[in-house]
XYZ file of C-alpha atoms in Angstrom:
728
model
C 0.143 0.182 0.461
C 1.588 3.678 -1.000
C 0.556 6.251 1.434
C 1.664 9.142 -1.911
C 0.766 9.062 -5.151
C 1.609 11.228 -8.045
C -0.853 13.319 -11.115
C 0.387 15.361 -13.811
C -2.088 17.515 -15.609
C -1.696 18.262 -19.280
C -0.408 21.971 -17.847
C 2.839 20.653 -16.630
C 1.948 20.807 -13.053
C 2.445 17.739 -10.992
C 0.224 16.703 -7.941
C 1.929 14.952 -5.336
C -1.723 13.375 -3.089
C -0.645 12.110 0.845
C -3.588 9.955 1.807
C -1.762 7.226 4.033
C -4.765 3.711 3.796
C -6.980 2.897 6.720
C -6.381 5.920 8.490
C -8.515 8.921 9.507
C -5.486 11.343 9.119
C -2.132 11.012 7.979
C 0.748 10.090 9.812
C 4.493 9.778 8.190
C 6.058 6.705 8.224
C 9.656 6.057 7.097
C 8.165 4.073 4.613
C 5.970 6.828 3.182
C 9.032 9.515 3.251
C 11.116 6.903 1.148
C 7.601 6.649 -0.902
C 7.645 10.926 -1.027
C 11.378 11.448 -1.362
C 10.907 8.813 -5.094
C 7.688 11.106 -6.741
C 9.852 14.533 -5.715
C 13.117 12.909 -7.435
C 10.013 11.346 -10.598
C 9.185 15.118 -11.038
C 12.573 16.907 -10.468
C 13.409 14.023 -13.203
C 10.811 15.226 -15.696
C 10.847 17.915 -17.606
C 7.355 17.918 -19.453
C 6.829 19.203 -15.108
C 6.650 22.421 -14.473
C 6.230 22.392 -10.831
C 4.558 20.274 -7.710
C 1.474 20.918 -5.441
C 1.280 18.641 -2.278
C -1.698 18.140 -0.985
C -3.554 15.270 1.658
C -6.933 12.808 0.598
C -7.706 13.449 3.353
C -10.057 16.920 5.156
C -6.922 16.781 7.115
C -3.441 17.359 5.409
C -1.651 15.820 9.072
C -1.408 14.366 12.030
C 2.186 14.435 12.463
C 4.625 11.493 12.849
C 4.174 8.010 13.445
C 5.808 8.775 17.264
C 5.733 4.589 17.252
C 8.156 4.868 14.792
C 11.001 7.589 16.653
C 10.086 5.539 19.976
C 11.024 2.066 17.857
C 14.345 3.192 16.611
C 15.488 4.427 20.031
C 14.611 1.686 20.712
C 16.482 -1.193 18.668
C 19.768 1.573 18.061
C 19.410 4.484 21.204
C 20.518 7.762 20.407
C 22.759 7.466 17.084
C 19.740 5.393 15.003
C 17.225 8.608 15.960
C 19.530 10.975 15.011
C 20.406 9.423 11.100
C 16.224 9.037 10.798
C 15.756 12.347 11.514
C 18.346 13.791 9.275
C 17.346 11.683 6.702
C 13.580 13.291 7.247
C 16.280 16.541 6.468
C 17.876 15.427 3.562
C 14.359 14.498 1.973
C 12.903 17.831 3.308
C 16.243 20.046 1.908
C 15.872 17.969 -0.935
C 11.784 19.432 -1.230
C 12.918 23.183 -0.387
C 16.338 22.892 -3.392
C 13.681 21.931 -5.691
C 16.226 20.915 -8.575
C 18.034 24.319 -8.284
C 22.082 24.975 -9.235
C 23.692 24.986 -5.645
C 25.911 28.309 -6.271
C 23.617 29.990 -8.759
C 20.553 29.289 -7.735
C 18.800 28.507 -10.465
C 16.601 26.054 -12.780
C 14.309 25.076 -9.834
C 11.005 23.907 -9.823
C 8.580 25.638 -7.986
C 6.922 23.057 -5.034
C 4.064 24.686 -3.212
C 1.885 22.552 0.201
C -2.127 22.938 -0.198
C -3.809 22.260 3.264
C -7.874 21.526 2.145
C -7.469 21.393 6.400
C -5.764 20.425 9.574
C -1.889 20.875 9.629
C -0.368 19.706 12.510
C 3.500 18.930 13.765
C 4.991 17.275 10.532
C 1.399 18.647 8.498
C 3.658 22.141 8.625
C 7.093 20.584 9.129
C 7.112 19.451 5.569
C 4.214 22.772 4.028
C 7.344 25.048 5.634
C 9.753 23.203 2.909
C 7.861 23.863 0.079
C 8.233 27.762 -2.188
C 4.263 28.222 -0.478
C 1.234 27.708 1.922
C -1.880 27.797 0.831
C -4.523 26.784 2.974
C -8.657 26.221 1.945
C -10.710 28.775 4.365
C -11.987 26.897 6.721
C -12.694 28.186 10.532
C -12.491 24.558 12.083
C -9.112 23.573 11.258
C -5.875 24.158 13.498
C -2.714 24.565 11.955
C -0.157 24.453 13.946
C 3.797 22.439 16.024
C 2.406 20.803 19.280
C 5.087 18.712 19.505
C 5.961 20.327 22.807
C 2.593 19.715 24.367
C 3.731 16.016 24.444
C 7.778 16.244 25.822
C 8.771 16.632 22.801
C 9.570 20.191 20.440
C 9.561 19.578 16.186
C 12.475 18.664 14.649
C 11.894 17.781 11.624
C 12.978 21.159 10.786
C 9.836 23.307 11.876
C 11.816 24.548 14.424
C 15.036 26.500 12.398
C 12.530 27.256 9.604
C 9.442 29.390 12.001
C 12.218 30.340 13.579
C 14.154 31.927 10.292
C 10.733 32.469 8.415
C 8.877 35.043 11.546
C 11.409 35.361 13.860
C 12.496 34.639 17.606
C 9.773 36.834 19.627
C 6.884 35.697 17.190
C 7.914 31.989 16.385
C 8.089 31.532 20.407
C 3.668 30.873 20.853
C 3.975 28.513 17.957
C 7.425 26.658 18.949
C 6.990 26.892 22.633
C 3.274 27.111 23.470
C 2.598 24.795 20.575
C -0.698 27.394 19.915
C -2.774 26.034 17.485
C -4.186 29.308 14.841
C -7.015 28.698 12.237
C -6.112 29.801 8.455
C -7.165 33.694 8.650
C -4.337 33.585 11.463
C -1.260 31.472 10.377
C -1.459 33.937 7.432
C -1.979 36.636 9.709
C 0.795 35.959 12.119
C 2.939 34.784 8.683
C 2.999 30.621 8.982
C 1.234 30.199 5.753
C 1.081 32.480 2.422
C -2.344 32.486 1.271
C -6.085 31.383 2.248
C -8.555 30.702 -0.520
C -11.447 29.162 -1.350
C -10.193 27.371 -3.760
C -6.476 26.700 -2.350
C -5.625 24.042 -6.142
C -6.597 26.412 -8.692
C -4.601 29.307 -6.125
C -1.431 27.153 -6.105
C -0.999 25.942 -9.877
C -1.607 29.461 -11.143
C 1.441 30.273 -8.774
C 2.910 27.376 -10.192
C 2.861 28.145 -13.223
C 3.786 31.804 -12.824
C 7.064 31.397 -10.304
C 10.589 33.000 -11.168
C 13.801 32.037 -10.165
C 13.518 34.759 -7.323
C 10.633 33.100 -5.842
C 11.952 30.030 -5.050
C 14.569 30.085 -2.803
C 13.704 31.059 0.799
C 14.912 33.800 2.549
C 17.709 31.805 4.358
C 19.218 30.681 0.603
C 19.883 34.535 -0.361
C 23.037 36.488 0.747
C 22.435 39.014 3.819
C 20.170 37.032 5.183
C 19.628 38.521 8.497
C 16.216 36.848 10.875
C 13.664 38.759 11.285
C 14.090 40.407 15.086
C 17.927 40.413 15.227
C 19.639 37.381 16.050
C 21.502 36.249 18.837
C 24.917 39.121 18.915
C 22.522 41.353 17.860
C 21.414 43.674 20.260
C 17.899 43.469 19.348
C 18.337 39.660 19.513
C 19.383 39.470 22.628
C 16.764 40.416 24.281
C 14.647 38.290 22.829
C 16.761 35.229 23.951
C 17.737 36.571 27.512
C 13.519 37.147 27.525
C 12.824 33.763 25.961
C 14.671 31.418 28.687
C 13.407 33.472 31.886
C 10.501 32.723 30.760
C 10.927 29.460 30.518
C 12.405 28.377 33.623
C 9.730 30.744 34.964
C 6.840 28.274 33.107
C 8.654 24.935 33.527
C 11.181 25.408 37.127
C 14.080 23.207 34.397
C 11.699 20.026 34.801
C 10.224 19.540 31.011
C 13.657 19.047 29.058
C 11.968 19.509 25.523
C 11.385 23.551 26.188
C 15.372 23.769 27.233
C 16.527 21.299 24.626
C 14.029 23.717 21.749
C 15.195 27.246 23.444
C 18.816 25.260 22.825
C 18.073 24.928 18.873
C 17.215 28.071 18.450
C 20.183 30.272 19.608
C 22.839 27.606 18.821
C 21.161 27.522 15.344
C 20.375 30.770 15.219
C 24.372 31.351 14.134
C 25.233 29.028 12.158
C 24.245 28.592 8.556
C 21.312 26.824 7.489
C 22.303 23.487 6.749
C 24.021 23.474 10.423
C 21.824 24.625 11.978
C 19.556 21.702 10.359
C 21.899 19.201 12.346
C 21.650 20.849 15.959
C 18.099 20.781 16.013
C 18.398 17.207 15.027
C 20.893 16.574 17.864
C 18.287 18.666 20.073
C 16.021 16.172 19.327
C 17.606 13.506 19.841
C 18.363 14.902 23.007
C 15.268 14.567 23.775
C 14.253 11.925 22.801
C 16.849 10.391 24.250
C 15.180 11.842 27.592
C 12.584 9.199 29.923
C 10.755 12.385 30.587
C 9.824 11.955 26.899
C 8.731 9.124 26.515
C 6.908 8.755 29.405
C 4.850 12.166 28.499
C 4.856 10.630 25.034
C 3.519 7.174 25.394
C 1.109 9.361 28.417
C -0.063 11.542 26.300
C -0.025 10.484 23.058
C -0.197 7.353 22.508
C -1.838 6.023 25.986
C -4.192 8.536 25.520
C -5.396 8.356 22.337
C -5.880 4.097 22.849
C -8.431 5.619 25.813
C -10.205 7.801 23.808
C -10.876 5.529 20.727
C -12.510 2.779 23.428
C -8.622 0.581 24.082
C -11.244 -0.282 27.193
C -14.590 -0.324 26.183
C -16.799 -3.938 26.092
C -17.291 -5.847 23.676
C -21.059 -4.491 21.761
C -22.608 -2.724 19.934
C -22.539 0.894 19.398
C -24.058 2.777 21.989
C -24.107 5.986 20.597
C -26.401 8.607 22.418
C -29.401 10.433 21.289
C -30.672 11.974 23.610
C -29.538 12.455 27.775
C -31.625 13.884 30.504
C -29.612 15.717 33.191
C -30.803 16.409 36.827
C -29.910 19.238 38.239
C -28.997 22.545 37.250
C -26.541 23.215 39.113
C -22.397 24.204 37.811
C -21.269 20.609 37.416
C -25.082 19.952 35.777
C -25.035 22.428 33.246
C -21.394 22.241 31.924
C -22.905 18.576 31.084
C -25.778 19.918 29.550
C -23.540 22.218 27.719
C -21.101 19.538 26.435
C -23.661 17.510 25.667
C -25.995 19.800 23.538
C -22.709 21.215 21.646
C -21.584 18.007 20.466
C -25.061 17.715 18.908
C -26.240 15.275 21.753
C -30.457 16.148 22.170
C -30.805 17.222 26.581
C -33.143 17.578 28.893
C -31.664 19.588 31.691
C -34.580 19.514 35.074
C -34.272 20.978 38.144
C -36.774 21.998 41.265
C -36.961 25.785 40.374
C -37.770 26.405 36.878
C -35.795 29.869 37.569
C -33.288 27.294 38.563
C -33.161 24.957 35.754
C -33.635 28.416 33.306
C -29.802 29.740 35.119
C -28.799 25.669 34.269
C -29.351 26.226 30.453
C -28.301 30.422 30.431
C -24.733 28.660 31.538
C -24.045 27.706 27.675
C -24.937 31.000 26.967
C -22.967 32.450 28.514
C -20.594 30.164 27.195
C -21.587 30.664 23.643
C -21.427 34.461 23.735
C -17.756 34.032 25.203
C -16.885 32.391 21.884
C -19.185 34.199 20.001
C -16.339 37.493 21.020
C -13.680 35.728 20.814
C -15.220 34.765 16.634
C -15.418 31.143 17.200
C -19.037 30.566 17.730
C -21.165 32.839 15.319
C -24.994 33.126 16.117
C -26.305 30.440 14.116
C -24.219 27.855 16.146
C -25.096 29.168 19.544
C -29.085 28.791 18.632
C -28.425 25.915 17.222
C -26.499 24.154 20.707
C -29.478 26.082 22.132
C -32.595 25.254 20.372
C -30.797 21.108 21.912
C -31.033 22.430 25.507
C -34.725 21.971 26.817
C -34.956 23.638 30.720
C -37.465 22.357 32.437
C -38.716 21.234 35.814
C -41.195 18.590 34.280
C -39.534 14.652 34.328
C -42.227 14.024 31.532
C -39.459 15.166 29.279
C -37.157 12.251 29.673
C -39.569 9.958 28.221
C -37.129 8.576 25.232
C -33.826 9.595 26.710
C -32.029 6.539 26.360
C -29.282 7.518 29.090
C -29.593 9.983 32.287
C -27.231 11.826 33.996
C -27.693 12.580 37.661
C -25.422 15.463 38.860
C -28.076 16.525 42.174
C -26.298 18.030 45.357
C -23.121 14.734 47.104
C -25.744 14.329 49.284
C -27.410 9.606 49.124
C -30.765 10.411 50.181
C -31.140 13.387 47.325
C -29.610 11.272 44.924
C -32.120 8.558 45.955
C -35.054 10.517 45.330
C -34.443 12.140 41.459
C -33.447 7.982 40.490
C -36.723 6.687 41.823
C -38.435 9.601 39.988
C -36.532 9.469 36.815
C -37.518 5.476 36.572
C -40.648 6.035 36.675
C -40.611 8.070 33.049
C -37.224 7.168 31.324
C -37.653 3.349 29.443
C -36.069 0.365 30.647
C -33.677 0.072 28.581
C -31.740 3.013 29.647
C -28.853 3.743 31.118
C -28.807 6.166 34.331
C -24.719 7.900 36.031
C -24.495 9.455 38.559
C -22.150 12.264 38.609
C -20.193 11.782 42.194
C -17.113 12.947 43.520
C -16.574 10.243 46.123
C -20.278 8.700 47.062
C -19.681 4.908 46.920
C -21.747 4.164 44.136
C -22.913 0.808 44.543
C -24.153 2.187 48.048
C -26.317 4.680 45.150
C -27.330 2.050 43.189
C -29.868 0.329 45.748
C -32.057 3.099 44.631
C -32.470 1.691 41.494
C -34.017 -0.750 40.217
C -31.810 -1.232 37.785
C -29.010 -1.892 39.067
C -26.993 -3.419 36.503
C -27.269 -0.494 34.174
C -26.766 2.421 37.460
C -23.024 3.788 36.684
C -20.333 6.329 38.060
C -19.648 9.128 35.826
C -17.411 11.606 37.330
C -17.218 14.872 36.066
C -14.153 17.591 36.640
C -15.255 21.056 37.363
C -15.091 23.461 35.087
C -16.725 20.907 32.973
C -16.704 22.295 30.044
C -12.865 22.411 29.808
C -11.363 19.575 32.372
C -10.696 17.187 29.988
C -10.621 13.794 32.181
C -13.997 11.764 32.561
C -13.525 9.118 35.864
C -16.405 6.264 34.706
C -17.250 3.954 37.827
C -18.349 0.828 37.835
C -20.386 -0.546 40.745
C -21.208 -4.287 42.280
C -23.079 -4.915 39.986
C -22.980 -2.258 36.393
C -23.371 -4.264 33.041
C -21.215 -3.976 30.715
C -23.636 -2.066 28.364
C -23.531 0.908 30.409
C -19.779 1.072 30.922
C -20.571 1.155 26.531
C -22.400 3.085 27.049
C -20.477 5.715 29.666
C -17.354 4.954 27.081
C -19.170 5.882 24.054
C -20.588 8.703 26.240
C -17.542 10.351 27.057
C -16.348 9.812 23.218
C -19.698 11.940 21.369
C -18.440 15.102 23.895
C -14.840 14.298 23.160
C -13.238 13.946 26.623
C -11.069 11.290 27.863
C -11.912 8.703 29.757
C -11.097 6.427 32.199
C -12.903 3.060 33.587
C -11.605 2.175 37.003
C -13.930 0.224 40.414
C -15.815 1.546 42.778
C -14.203 2.328 46.473
C -14.192 5.162 48.620
C -12.992 8.201 46.501
C -12.480 6.132 42.911
C -9.491 6.879 41.667
C -8.179 10.000 40.846
C -10.217 11.983 44.370
C -8.186 9.375 46.201
C -4.702 9.689 45.454
C -5.639 14.057 45.390
C -6.804 14.304 48.729
C -3.665 12.676 50.697
C -1.120 15.774 48.550
C -3.503 18.015 49.945
C -3.766 16.578 53.054
C -0.005 16.470 53.384
C 0.153 20.012 52.846
C -1.914 20.798 55.991
C 0.190 18.179 57.544
C 3.591 19.946 56.794
C 2.472 23.119 57.724
C 0.784 22.422 61.164
C 4.571 20.949 61.541
C 5.948 24.089 61.504
C 7.244 23.170 57.679
C 7.676 26.990 55.394
C 4.900 27.324 53.860
C 6.437 28.716 51.201
C 8.601 26.156 51.371
C 5.848 23.741 50.610
C 4.621 25.343 47.473
C 7.107 25.112 45.165
C 8.236 22.448 46.317
C 5.087 20.683 45.057
C 5.923 23.361 41.656
C 9.647 22.106 41.102
C 8.161 18.659 40.605
C 5.906 19.257 37.713
C 2.981 20.379 40.005
C 1.009 22.999 38.471
C -0.060 24.017 41.447
C 0.603 24.157 45.267
C -1.076 21.921 47.796
C -1.914 24.986 49.686
C -3.830 26.825 47.001
C -4.872 23.626 45.550
C -7.269 23.315 48.685
C -8.384 27.717 48.162
C -8.845 26.689 44.385
C -11.477 23.624 45.354
C -12.400 25.614 48.548
C -11.809 24.656 52.457
C -15.286 24.590 52.816
C -15.762 21.087 50.208
C -12.497 19.956 52.231
C -14.040 20.677 55.274
C -16.985 18.304 53.944
C -15.721 16.195 52.821
C -13.921 15.584 56.349
C -16.409 14.758 58.279
C -18.735 12.573 56.033
C -14.992 10.130 55.284
C -14.628 10.393 59.679
C -18.237 9.349 60.252
C -17.376 6.858 57.421
C -14.452 5.273 58.697
C -14.774 5.893 62.584
C -11.727 5.109 65.074
C -9.399 4.355 61.296
C -9.147 7.330 60.602
C -6.138 8.914 60.111
C -6.563 12.935 59.658
C -7.164 14.174 62.560
C -4.002 16.475 62.624
C -4.922 18.055 59.283
C -8.441 18.622 60.060
C -7.214 20.782 62.808
C -5.852 22.900 59.980
C -8.833 22.031 57.937
C -10.888 22.996 60.438
C -9.188 26.212 62.141
C -9.041 28.194 58.696
C -12.943 27.648 58.014
C -13.692 28.735 61.404
C -11.357 31.832 60.485
C -13.341 32.053 57.399
C -11.392 31.715 55.219
C -13.292 29.532 52.374
C -10.827 29.896 50.143
C -10.209 31.845 46.362
C -14.623 32.063 46.225
C -14.256 34.312 49.315
C -11.216 36.218 49.216
C -9.372 34.520 50.981
C -8.068 31.075 52.014
C -4.864 30.101 52.993
C -3.517 32.909 49.976
C -4.063 36.564 50.986
C -6.224 37.951 47.881
C -7.107 41.829 46.211
C -10.886 43.074 46.268
C -10.711 41.814 42.450
C -9.991 37.967 43.767
C -6.358 38.104 42.242
C -3.676 35.938 44.821
C -1.108 38.203 46.206
C 0.947 35.897 48.417
C 1.113 33.300 51.467
C -1.540 34.473 54.504
C 0.489 36.423 56.757
C -1.607 35.399 59.654
C -0.853 31.281 58.926
C 2.937 32.418 60.664
C 0.284 33.489 64.189
C -1.345 29.766 64.277
C 1.862 27.425 62.564
C 4.849 29.324 63.274
C 7.921 27.846 61.334
C 10.069 25.367 63.301
C 14.028 25.908 63.832
C 14.456 23.570 61.912
C 13.737 23.420 58.281
C 13.201 19.602 56.143
C 15.265 19.588 52.439
C 14.275 20.716 49.787
C 14.294 16.522 48.615
C 12.591 15.711 51.574
C 8.814 17.859 51.151
C 9.357 16.728 47.394
C 9.554 13.545 47.953
C 6.749 13.603 50.205
C 4.051 15.125 47.994
C 5.268 12.822 45.930
C 4.762 9.733 47.233
C 1.227 10.394 48.990
C 0.201 10.522 44.738
C 1.496 7.824 44.169
C 1.457 4.901 46.427
C -2.628 6.128 46.529
C -1.893 4.580 42.666
C -0.217 1.793 42.982
C -2.568 0.643 45.842
C -5.283 1.408 43.903
C -4.331 -0.989 41.349
C -3.243 -4.037 43.786
C -7.103 -3.173 44.815
C -8.428 -3.406 41.670
C -10.022 -0.518 41.789
C -7.412 1.017 39.209
C -7.519 -2.423 35.780
C -4.605 -0.716 33.593
C -1.894 1.571 34.454
C -2.800 3.095 31.370
C -5.625 5.244 32.750
C -3.658 5.476 36.516
C -1.389 7.735 34.690
C -3.259 9.708 32.037
C -5.881 9.841 34.994
C -3.324 11.838 36.878
C -2.587 13.799 34.286
C -5.433 14.738 33.329
C -7.742 15.109 36.033
C -5.184 16.668 38.593
C -2.178 17.277 36.916
C 0.340 15.454 37.965
C 3.593 16.117 37.075
C 3.137 16.041 33.726
C 6.847 15.956 32.921
C 7.015 11.823 35.015
C 4.248 11.001 32.043
C 1.984 10.059 35.330
C 2.514 7.943 38.411
C 3.734 4.626 37.310
C 5.290 6.350 34.743
C 7.791 7.988 36.953
C 8.117 4.768 39.137
C 9.064 3.243 36.651
C 11.956 6.268 36.439
C 12.617 6.097 39.483
C 12.808 2.397 40.336
C 11.079 0.115 42.178
C 14.109 -0.407 44.358
C 14.818 2.906 44.864
C 11.127 4.146 45.821
C 10.953 0.862 48.369
C 14.228 2.562 49.849
C 12.576 6.109 49.850
C 9.186 4.374 50.560
C 11.762 2.903 54.387
C 12.407 6.027 54.736
C 9.627 7.957 54.968
C 7.963 5.486 57.338
C 10.602 5.288 59.458
C 10.700 9.442 59.187
C 6.616 10.087 58.533
C 4.642 6.915 59.733
C 2.775 4.138 57.976
C 1.126 6.028 55.243
C 4.491 6.169 53.797
C 4.966 2.068 53.848
C 5.778 -0.042 50.152
C 2.216 -1.674 49.034
C 3.210 -5.388 48.612
C 3.248 -5.088 45.079
C 6.172 -2.279 44.478
C 8.012 -4.868 47.255
C 7.413 -7.981 44.845
C 8.170 -5.445 41.730
C 12.194 -3.754 43.902
C 12.053 -8.284 44.182
C 12.414 -8.971 41.018
C 12.906 -6.225 39.204
C 9.986 -4.977 37.269
C 8.825 -1.964 36.027
C 5.127 -1.295 36.089
C 5.364 -1.020 32.610
C 7.684 -4.144 31.960
C 5.131 -6.128 34.378
C 1.498 -5.306 33.329
C 1.835 -3.893 29.589
C 2.671 -7.068 28.907
C 0.348 -8.843 30.761
C -2.249 -6.994 28.535
C -0.473 -8.078 25.850
C -1.180 -11.668 27.004
C -4.327 -11.136 28.055
């Protein structure tokens, strides 16, 4: 099977079409790259061909390089194989860029252009950047950019070097360092592509037939080229690179190797000729690929996340696509669920006890859509369409015909039981009933249902429209069809699912609550709160535990603590933590929503720094712990819970544990997740740290039997459990 094909028209224009068989998007493999190179050679050698258009046979141009192929090079041949493979790609794209021209006179080449019918990401933009002009269809849904940094690498097929030389380091920074994506018009305005046209193939052909020798020589191949914005030792360029270095370190705190490597490739490459700059880019890219952090990020955020979204753990049952969903409760969670459902094309019935509350819930969707209109991302027609799908009412009879119910009322078992009964009196016998809860056991809530095999937990994270993870919880009697329905629904609303078994706090909250508690525990011990917060951020946590408590609200913490203590009785382990939490609540410092928590806030709600009242209540100890000890406490208190969840069968797949941790509460993305982090650390070293922490701080740090066994057998999580999955 061929990924690239070529045709020629009567005017002498050859069209090379990229269309990978049996895939929804184009992915470049080494075989595909060889095919492209051979077709380019053929067209350049054919005297009847005046120019070449490279385009896609799919609405989306490309999804990028096949990262599994690059990972394979790393595994089989190490750094040299990765470097050689990347350089082969550079040679191909450089051949396209030079297009057969005389290397001295820069004449005699053939124009080669790209037409993007839709999205062009990763190699789907790096390849076009090597051509002489980029045309794009006027498709507002298309996205153009280089998002590699988000999965722990950077553009390594010349995209980094070409974009900086085309736009300048300052202008290219958001695209490279943040992975910013633009629609075609914005990409043209930014200088990333050259033309947006209603008929880009016709526009491209016209340009190809009229292009001169001068039109196809890239600026960096011309004599006297100067980088836009200045090179590193130009006064303006110097300030750009100093500022960029400070910005990268400020955002990453040194834990993300790709950002620093990208900046080094740009800085060093800017001071040498173009071909040498490509070699520098390839060397830094290879260095990043060999870093375990990048491999872990690629595996979790690209490979595993994609597999879960495609239904890796879905029961083998017919399609359960949701046609009509009933959402019970129009508060913040219910309103958010209604919006994402309607936005995905699903008919929604939004029910609340009062019509005023139901209308307010629908208005939440209107607010999001209005914001989209103000940013020119949503049209008035789209707004009317989405709102037209939401029926806000108090009448349970409107639930007739719903194939899925998502209950999102208060975290009160009695209230949930009542609405379950009311809904089941109306909905079809085969409808699936899902409860949105973050802490209440699904098996207990299912007792209110007449059909417990059709009852399931769906835990959304707040705010629903922004948070990408959905935790699906199976009760003891939950059947496979309920799981399939929940997974298909999550796919429809374009989020990432993980499936776990029922247990207190499920998976995400089981891990994050101990993190919050450990922060408060250290505060009560006299550890400097600044040390606590910065230690967490230096390990890649997006927020320190005290700031995260402010964001989630202190009163919610108090409610969870009281409910947990009531359920656990004498076994409850967090009395010391409650002293801190309850004292904060007594002071009225309920967190960010109250403009008063562990942090101080101004009248506009802007965080000002840690509240100075903490020092009076929790005076700083004379002797402070080492940074590493604080980091170990904060990391291990989360990761050990992840291992226990796996050991107890709450988690059934370590991929879900890693992806869920990163998307659910922002667990150190550089690590690839808790299990990937333990694999980097090594089970033996992890047990050693556990033993030291247990001796100093108590049984909560005791190494689980599973981890100890793996240390004795010199096993890794992905080595042991990925092999088990394959065997199954």
